[in-house]
Tab-separated table of C-alpha atoms in Angstrom:
chain	number	residue	atom	x	y	z
A	1	UNK	CA	154.523	144.107	64.159
A	2	UNK	CA	152.667	141.460	62.207
A	3	UNK	CA	148.945	140.841	62.455
A	4	UNK	CA	149.178	137.498	64.276
A	5	UNK	CA	151.287	139.028	67.064
A	6	UNK	CA	148.767	141.858	67.487
A	7	UNK	CA	145.931	139.367	67.793
A	8	UNK	CA	147.834	137.420	70.467
A	9	UNK	CA	148.513	140.580	72.486
A	10	UNK	CA	144.854	141.618	72.227
A	11	UNK	CA	143.619	138.220	73.392
A	12	UNK	CA	146.073	138.235	76.329
A	13	UNK	CA	144.878	141.674	77.460
A	14	UNK	CA	141.244	140.607	77.085
A	15	UNK	CA	141.779	137.508	79.256
A	16	UNK	CA	143.538	139.560	81.926
A	17	UNK	CA	140.590	141.967	82.045
A	18	UNK	CA	138.214	139.036	82.501
A	19	UNK	CA	140.282	137.687	85.377
A	20	UNK	CA	140.441	141.055	87.144
A	21	UNK	CA	136.701	141.539	86.683
A	22	UNK	CA	135.995	138.162	88.313
A	23	UNK	CA	138.199	138.980	91.300
A	24	UNK	CA	136.473	142.290	92.043
A	25	UNK	CA	133.136	140.476	92.380
A	26	UNK	CA	134.407	138.115	95.079
A	27	UNK	CA	133.608	138.532	98.781
A	28	UNK	CA	135.864	137.794	101.694
A	29	UNK	CA	134.828	134.873	103.892
A	30	UNK	CA	134.509	137.171	106.913
A	31	UNK	CA	131.720	139.006	105.066
A	32	UNK	CA	129.657	135.816	104.620
A	33	UNK	CA	127.418	133.637	106.772
A	34	UNK	CA	128.362	130.113	105.646
A	35	UNK	CA	125.012	128.421	106.308
A	36	UNK	CA	125.049	124.766	107.395
A	37	UNK	CA	121.429	124.458	108.541
A	38	UNK	CA	118.177	126.391	108.168
A	39	UNK	CA	115.246	126.224	110.581
A	40	UNK	CA	111.827	127.686	109.763
A	41	UNK	CA	109.227	128.311	112.480
A	42	UNK	CA	105.778	129.844	112.386
A	43	UNK	CA	105.369	132.128	115.398
A	44	UNK	CA	102.304	134.308	115.676
A	45	UNK	CA	101.717	135.974	112.333
A	46	UNK	CA	105.329	135.832	111.172
A	47	UNK	CA	107.946	133.403	109.930
A	48	UNK	CA	111.054	132.949	112.079
A	49	UNK	CA	114.209	131.639	110.424
A	50	UNK	CA	117.249	130.286	112.251
A	51	UNK	CA	120.566	129.961	110.433
A	52	UNK	CA	123.279	127.657	111.731
A	53	UNK	CA	126.525	129.082	110.344
A	54	UNK	CA	130.230	128.300	110.539
A	55	UNK	CA	132.539	130.257	112.825
A	56	UNK	CA	134.921	131.426	110.109
A	57	UNK	CA	137.627	132.846	112.399
A	58	UNK	CA	137.529	130.001	114.914
A	59	UNK	CA	141.086	129.259	115.998
A	60	UNK	CA	142.116	125.740	116.939
A	61	UNK	CA	145.408	124.255	118.033
A	62	UNK	CA	144.548	120.905	116.473
A	63	UNK	CA	144.995	119.902	112.843
A	64	UNK	CA	141.499	118.382	113.023
A	65	UNK	CA	138.817	120.786	114.354
A	66	UNK	CA	137.567	119.923	117.834
A	67	UNK	CA	134.081	120.710	119.139
A	68	UNK	CA	131.241	122.801	117.793
A	69	UNK	CA	132.281	125.127	114.972
A	70	UNK	CA	128.897	126.802	114.450
A	71	UNK	CA	126.658	129.514	115.876
A	72	UNK	CA	122.936	130.208	115.434
A	73	UNK	CA	121.181	133.463	114.539
A	74	UNK	CA	117.450	134.119	114.136
A	75	UNK	CA	115.142	136.763	112.700
A	76	UNK	CA	111.488	137.279	111.739
A	77	UNK	CA	109.657	138.305	108.592
A	78	UNK	CA	106.416	137.960	106.697
A	79	UNK	CA	108.020	135.392	104.369
A	80	UNK	CA	111.034	133.080	104.533
A	81	UNK	CA	113.023	135.307	102.161
A	82	UNK	CA	112.197	138.504	104.058
A	83	UNK	CA	113.154	136.881	107.377
A	84	UNK	CA	116.518	135.832	105.898
A	85	UNK	CA	117.043	139.359	104.505
A	86	UNK	CA	116.256	140.870	107.911
A	87	UNK	CA	118.735	138.490	109.541
A	88	UNK	CA	121.570	139.286	107.132
A	89	UNK	CA	120.968	143.029	107.572
A	90	UNK	CA	121.157	142.686	111.346
A	91	UNK	CA	124.606	141.051	111.160
A	92	UNK	CA	125.809	143.012	108.097
A	93	UNK	CA	126.711	139.845	106.237
A	94	UNK	CA	125.498	137.983	103.194
A	95	UNK	CA	124.137	134.443	103.675
A	96	UNK	CA	125.872	131.795	101.574
A	97	UNK	CA	123.796	128.604	101.213
A	98	UNK	CA	126.221	126.589	99.101
A	99	UNK	CA	127.141	124.404	102.114
A	100	UNK	CA	123.642	124.081	103.572
A	101	UNK	CA	122.956	120.526	104.778
A	102	UNK	CA	119.357	120.540	106.000
A	103	UNK	CA	116.143	122.541	106.317
A	104	UNK	CA	114.030	121.947	109.432
A	105	UNK	CA	110.327	122.862	109.335
A	106	UNK	CA	108.471	123.118	112.628
A	107	UNK	CA	105.351	121.003	113.133
A	108	UNK	CA	103.263	124.153	113.480
A	109	UNK	CA	104.546	125.440	110.151
A	110	UNK	CA	103.878	122.081	108.446
A	111	UNK	CA	100.282	122.129	109.717
A	112	UNK	CA	99.707	125.326	107.747
A	113	UNK	CA	99.145	125.196	103.996
A	114	UNK	CA	102.501	124.696	102.275
A	115	UNK	CA	101.347	127.273	99.729
A	116	UNK	CA	102.271	129.879	102.350
A	117	UNK	CA	105.994	129.108	102.161
A	118	UNK	CA	106.618	126.872	99.115
A	119	UNK	CA	107.498	129.924	97.024
A	120	UNK	CA	110.877	130.086	98.775
A	121	UNK	CA	111.776	126.600	97.496
A	122	UNK	CA	110.443	127.324	94.008
A	123	UNK	CA	112.019	130.707	93.289
A	124	UNK	CA	114.673	131.688	95.803
A	125	UNK	CA	118.236	131.813	94.519
A	126	UNK	CA	119.280	130.391	97.906
A	127	UNK	CA	117.285	127.166	97.429
A	128	UNK	CA	119.295	124.046	96.514
A	129	UNK	CA	117.817	120.867	95.049
A	130	UNK	CA	119.943	118.435	97.092
A	131	UNK	CA	119.309	119.904	100.567
A	132	UNK	CA	117.495	117.509	102.929
A	133	UNK	CA	114.193	118.643	104.466
A	134	UNK	CA	112.557	117.391	107.658
A	135	UNK	CA	109.779	118.267	110.108
A	136	UNK	CA	110.407	118.856	113.795
A	137	UNK	CA	107.885	117.881	116.461
A	138	UNK	CA	109.062	120.932	118.388
A	139	UNK	CA	110.318	124.304	117.176
A	140	UNK	CA	112.915	124.152	114.429
A	141	UNK	CA	115.263	126.486	116.319
A	142	UNK	CA	115.231	124.038	119.270
A	143	UNK	CA	116.420	121.258	116.945
A	144	UNK	CA	119.271	123.388	115.582
A	145	UNK	CA	120.289	124.340	119.137
A	146	UNK	CA	121.289	120.714	119.792
A	147	UNK	CA	125.045	120.371	120.259
A	148	UNK	CA	124.883	116.756	119.026
A	149	UNK	CA	127.523	115.591	121.517
A	150	UNK	CA	129.730	118.563	120.639
A	151	UNK	CA	129.840	117.692	116.932
A	152	UNK	CA	131.760	120.051	114.643
A	153	UNK	CA	128.604	120.786	112.630
A	154	UNK	CA	125.399	119.669	114.425
A	155	UNK	CA	123.176	120.073	111.357
A	156	UNK	CA	125.455	117.661	109.477
A	157	UNK	CA	124.926	115.110	112.255
A	158	UNK	CA	121.155	115.476	111.886
A	159	UNK	CA	121.486	114.750	108.165
A	160	UNK	CA	123.565	111.635	108.908
A	161	UNK	CA	120.949	110.565	111.455
A	162	UNK	CA	118.139	110.630	108.879
A	163	UNK	CA	120.234	108.982	106.170
A	164	UNK	CA	121.423	106.134	108.426
A	165	UNK	CA	117.958	105.541	109.878
A	166	UNK	CA	116.510	105.247	106.384
A	167	UNK	CA	118.664	102.172	105.815
A	168	UNK	CA	117.071	100.465	108.831
A	169	UNK	CA	113.525	101.599	108.059
A	170	UNK	CA	113.376	104.148	110.891
A	171	UNK	CA	113.240	107.310	108.783
A	172	UNK	CA	113.266	108.446	105.169
A	173	UNK	CA	115.450	110.987	103.386
A	174	UNK	CA	113.727	113.640	101.257
A	175	UNK	CA	115.526	116.502	99.537
A	176	UNK	CA	114.204	119.790	98.216
A	177	UNK	CA	113.889	118.562	94.636
A	178	UNK	CA	111.812	115.554	95.754
A	179	UNK	CA	109.594	117.829	97.872
A	180	UNK	CA	108.827	120.023	94.868
A	181	UNK	CA	108.093	116.973	92.694
A	182	UNK	CA	105.640	115.643	95.303
A	183	UNK	CA	104.053	119.086	95.611
A	184	UNK	CA	103.482	119.369	91.867
A	185	UNK	CA	102.350	115.747	91.329
A	186	UNK	CA	98.561	115.419	91.370
A	187	UNK	CA	98.920	111.675	92.079
A	188	UNK	CA	100.886	112.093	95.271
A	189	UNK	CA	100.907	113.803	98.636
A	190	UNK	CA	103.982	115.100	100.411
A	191	UNK	CA	105.870	113.097	103.024
A	192	UNK	CA	108.890	114.187	105.076
A	193	UNK	CA	111.044	112.664	107.830
A	194	UNK	CA	110.308	113.793	111.385
A	195	UNK	CA	112.889	114.532	114.083
A	196	UNK	CA	112.500	115.333	117.753
A	197	UNK	CA	114.520	116.342	120.791
A	198	UNK	CA	113.352	115.753	124.353
A	199	UNK	CA	115.174	118.458	126.320
A	200	UNK	CA	118.194	120.773	126.374
A	201	UNK	CA	120.619	117.951	127.192
A	202	UNK	CA	119.405	115.442	124.594
A	203	UNK	CA	120.412	114.935	120.977
A	204	UNK	CA	118.100	114.815	117.971
A	205	UNK	CA	116.292	111.520	117.263
A	206	UNK	CA	114.288	110.172	114.330
A	207	UNK	CA	110.582	110.350	115.175
A	208	UNK	CA	108.536	108.988	112.282
A	209	UNK	CA	107.318	110.257	108.919
A	210	UNK	CA	105.064	113.276	108.355
A	211	UNK	CA	102.163	112.475	106.016
A	212	UNK	CA	100.595	115.471	104.294
A	213	UNK	CA	97.063	115.810	102.985
A	214	UNK	CA	96.136	118.739	100.734
A	215	UNK	CA	99.555	120.268	101.430
A	216	UNK	CA	99.106	120.234	105.213
A	217	UNK	CA	100.611	117.914	107.830
A	218	UNK	CA	97.927	115.351	108.618
A	219	UNK	CA	99.637	112.585	110.619
A	220	UNK	CA	103.002	111.423	111.972
A	221	UNK	CA	103.652	107.692	111.779
A	222	UNK	CA	104.686	105.542	114.732
A	223	UNK	CA	107.701	103.185	114.684
A	224	UNK	CA	105.920	100.232	113.025
A	225	UNK	CA	104.132	102.395	110.431
A	226	UNK	CA	107.441	104.096	109.626
A	227	UNK	CA	109.150	100.762	108.913
A	228	UNK	CA	106.275	99.691	106.682
A	229	UNK	CA	106.340	102.980	104.784
A	230	UNK	CA	110.094	102.788	104.139
A	231	UNK	CA	109.739	99.168	102.960
A	232	UNK	CA	106.984	100.240	100.555
A	233	UNK	CA	109.260	102.988	99.236
A	234	UNK	CA	112.053	100.439	98.596
A	235	UNK	CA	114.433	102.481	100.745
A	236	UNK	CA	115.216	100.043	103.591
A	237	UNK	CA	118.299	97.821	103.556
A	238	UNK	CA	117.825	96.028	106.879
A	239	UNK	CA	114.695	96.127	109.039
A	240	UNK	CA	114.476	94.680	112.544
A	241	UNK	CA	111.205	93.015	113.557
A	242	UNK	CA	110.164	90.863	116.487
A	243	UNK	CA	108.023	87.757	116.080
A	244	UNK	CA	106.580	85.441	118.722
A	245	UNK	CA	106.467	81.668	118.457
A	246	UNK	CA	104.699	79.327	120.905
A	247	UNK	CA	107.740	77.056	121.160
A	248	UNK	CA	110.618	79.548	120.918
A	249	UNK	CA	109.038	82.663	122.413
A	250	UNK	CA	110.008	86.147	121.259
A	251	UNK	CA	112.516	86.139	118.425
A	252	UNK	CA	114.331	89.067	116.844
A	253	UNK	CA	114.705	88.879	113.082
A	254	UNK	CA	116.518	91.135	110.637
A	255	UNK	CA	115.009	91.383	107.166
A	256	UNK	CA	117.584	92.200	104.496
A	257	UNK	CA	117.751	92.472	100.698
A	258	UNK	CA	114.160	93.691	100.747
A	259	UNK	CA	112.446	94.260	97.421
A	260	UNK	CA	108.956	95.674	97.024
A	261	UNK	CA	106.960	95.453	93.781
A	262	UNK	CA	103.771	97.504	93.520
A	263	UNK	CA	100.922	97.484	91.055
A	264	UNK	CA	97.197	98.164	90.837
A	265	UNK	CA	94.348	95.930	89.711
A	266	UNK	CA	90.590	95.756	89.661
A	267	UNK	CA	87.957	93.018	89.680
A	268	UNK	CA	85.365	95.284	88.117
A	269	UNK	CA	83.947	96.485	91.424
A	270	UNK	CA	86.956	97.051	93.665
A	271	UNK	CA	90.358	98.575	93.074
A	272	UNK	CA	93.394	96.877	94.632
A	273	UNK	CA	96.865	98.117	95.519
A	274	UNK	CA	99.012	95.009	95.076
A	275	UNK	CA	102.261	94.705	97.015
A	276	UNK	CA	104.767	91.855	96.700
A	277	UNK	CA	107.672	91.827	99.160
A	278	UNK	CA	110.672	89.524	99.020
A	279	UNK	CA	113.705	89.361	101.254
A	280	UNK	CA	116.054	87.355	103.403
A	281	UNK	CA	115.891	86.790	107.134
A	282	UNK	CA	118.668	86.579	109.712
A	283	UNK	CA	117.692	85.189	113.104
A	284	UNK	CA	118.755	87.205	116.115
A	285	UNK	CA	118.086	86.626	119.788
A	286	UNK	CA	115.643	83.799	120.552
A	287	UNK	CA	113.930	83.927	123.945
A	288	UNK	CA	113.934	80.128	124.425
A	289	UNK	CA	116.739	79.324	122.025
A	290	UNK	CA	119.004	77.715	124.633
A	291	UNK	CA	116.286	75.242	125.635
A	292	UNK	CA	115.418	74.066	122.143
A	293	UNK	CA	117.480	72.752	119.270
A	294	UNK	CA	116.113	74.318	116.112
A	295	UNK	CA	114.794	71.967	113.464
A	296	UNK	CA	113.952	72.595	109.823
A	297	UNK	CA	110.292	72.797	110.835
A	298	UNK	CA	111.224	75.544	113.286
A	299	UNK	CA	112.997	77.474	110.533
A	300	UNK	CA	110.014	77.097	108.214
A	301	UNK	CA	107.627	78.248	110.922
A	302	UNK	CA	109.775	81.245	111.784
A	303	UNK	CA	109.908	82.274	108.114
A	304	UNK	CA	106.104	82.108	107.961
A	305	UNK	CA	105.839	84.250	111.097
A	306	UNK	CA	108.324	86.743	109.619
A	307	UNK	CA	106.245	86.957	106.432
A	308	UNK	CA	103.125	87.682	108.466
A	309	UNK	CA	104.959	90.304	110.520
A	310	UNK	CA	106.306	91.976	107.378
A	311	UNK	CA	102.863	92.033	105.725
A	312	UNK	CA	101.302	93.403	108.922
A	313	UNK	CA	103.931	96.144	109.127
A	314	UNK	CA	103.262	97.205	105.536
A	315	UNK	CA	99.492	97.048	106.092
A	316	UNK	CA	99.784	99.407	109.064
A	317	UNK	CA	101.685	101.909	106.939
A	318	UNK	CA	99.080	101.727	104.162
A	319	UNK	CA	96.212	102.129	106.637
A	320	UNK	CA	97.956	105.105	108.214
A	321	UNK	CA	98.050	106.804	104.808
A	322	UNK	CA	94.390	106.020	104.138
A	323	UNK	CA	93.285	107.283	107.563
A	324	UNK	CA	95.360	110.446	107.091
A	325	UNK	CA	93.843	110.919	103.604
A	326	UNK	CA	97.389	111.085	102.292
A	327	UNK	CA	98.411	109.371	99.059
A	328	UNK	CA	102.080	109.600	99.994
A	329	UNK	CA	102.516	106.069	98.556
A	330	UNK	CA	101.427	107.337	95.112
A	331	UNK	CA	98.675	104.761	94.764
A	332	UNK	CA	97.010	106.996	92.175
A	333	UNK	CA	100.095	106.705	89.958
A	334	UNK	CA	99.847	102.904	89.871
A	335	UNK	CA	96.111	103.043	89.157
A	336	UNK	CA	96.737	105.448	86.268
A	337	UNK	CA	99.451	103.140	84.893
A	338	UNK	CA	97.786	99.748	85.383
A	339	UNK	CA	94.067	100.596	85.241
A	340	UNK	CA	93.733	103.598	82.899
A	341	UNK	CA	90.041	103.045	82.259
A	342	UNK	CA	89.223	102.887	85.963
A	343	UNK	CA	91.478	105.901	86.603
A	344	UNK	CA	89.120	108.189	84.658
A	345	UNK	CA	86.464	107.670	87.337
A	346	UNK	CA	89.023	107.510	90.160
A	347	UNK	CA	90.452	110.924	89.300
A	348	UNK	CA	87.052	112.622	89.546
A	349	UNK	CA	87.189	112.354	93.356
A	350	UNK	CA	90.659	111.412	94.557
A	351	UNK	CA	89.915	111.686	98.256
A	352	UNK	CA	86.788	109.554	98.292
A	353	UNK	CA	88.099	106.888	95.926
A	354	UNK	CA	91.462	106.620	97.689
A	355	UNK	CA	89.592	105.654	100.852
A	356	UNK	CA	88.079	102.687	98.988
A	357	UNK	CA	91.344	101.214	97.684
A	358	UNK	CA	92.000	97.761	99.137
A	359	UNK	CA	95.483	96.509	99.972
A	360	UNK	CA	96.585	93.109	98.697
A	361	UNK	CA	99.990	92.266	100.198
A	362	UNK	CA	102.096	89.110	100.008
A	363	UNK	CA	105.541	88.519	101.544
A	364	UNK	CA	108.141	85.916	100.618
A	365	UNK	CA	110.921	85.703	103.221
A	366	UNK	CA	113.782	83.197	103.030
A	367	UNK	CA	116.119	82.234	105.866
A	368	UNK	CA	119.601	83.443	104.959
A	369	UNK	CA	121.512	83.003	108.235
A	370	UNK	CA	120.897	81.647	111.698
A	371	UNK	CA	123.205	84.376	113.000
A	372	UNK	CA	125.742	86.779	111.542
A	373	UNK	CA	128.494	84.182	112.055
A	374	UNK	CA	126.761	80.906	111.140
A	375	UNK	CA	125.579	80.304	107.605
A	376	UNK	CA	122.595	78.053	107.067
A	377	UNK	CA	123.536	74.820	105.340
């Protein structure tokens, strides 16, 4: 037998051994909890985790699964990791987080220093960078108990809810990697989307944005502040606002193609956070539209009113951050970039100096359409 043939046989045997070794390390699906959602509550002196997992052996007569395919389990522990370990021991299964869609933090947990539970996101082998994170106004387990109109995977529906509402300025999507970046950035505070559920029969709804100060939940924005915040973050595609005109009454407008440019400046005494917003406007329902034929002057006036409404919306979001002592808009970053000399003094007392930053906002809104079916000439 020549040398080359011996080498080929040896390599073939070696590859077979590798393949057999890999197979022996695998686990059967019935031995795993396929996690789709994770809820974390703070109850008493312990952490409570709730895992929403797939029903692996669920039988169905349909080619496409019908109805809820998940079940929830909960357990307690001193830390998030220990609570998960206690849960997996109680069901004699290993938790698999490769399919996890979302992590829900209760409001009570968020009001405690994030230092108490951030270690799970930093070091746990279960943590995944692309998993969405949100805050619940009620207990996290109550959110995960929602059937979401008998959706196959309720936690997936909650993720879609946040993602879709971001496009209309009603929420904002934050994943685990972004949370850790905000946590480690000295020029920023944490912000997370908020969800809520009224009662046992209701589904989950978007409910603002959680603004953190010194790693603790400080304030939850209202609807207008949320829209302004999402605009400032350049995340909104279409935002609905209502303006009021003396001649035409209440008018719904949709702002689209929104762009927000931010910078910092100083006049020697004051520091300014400069915001320039541009976008297009589509007119919606007009209260007195059937009584009045719109003229070019009307269009011009409505654009001006839309600009004022947009600037006011953004101003409310900025003021909410200032009042909450939360630099979730990363104003400090723009000061460091655009006013490095001033930043040396600013950084000596972030909290005090952030309160003194003045907003300078300007909006430029153009009329794109009178309605979705009639293009402006």
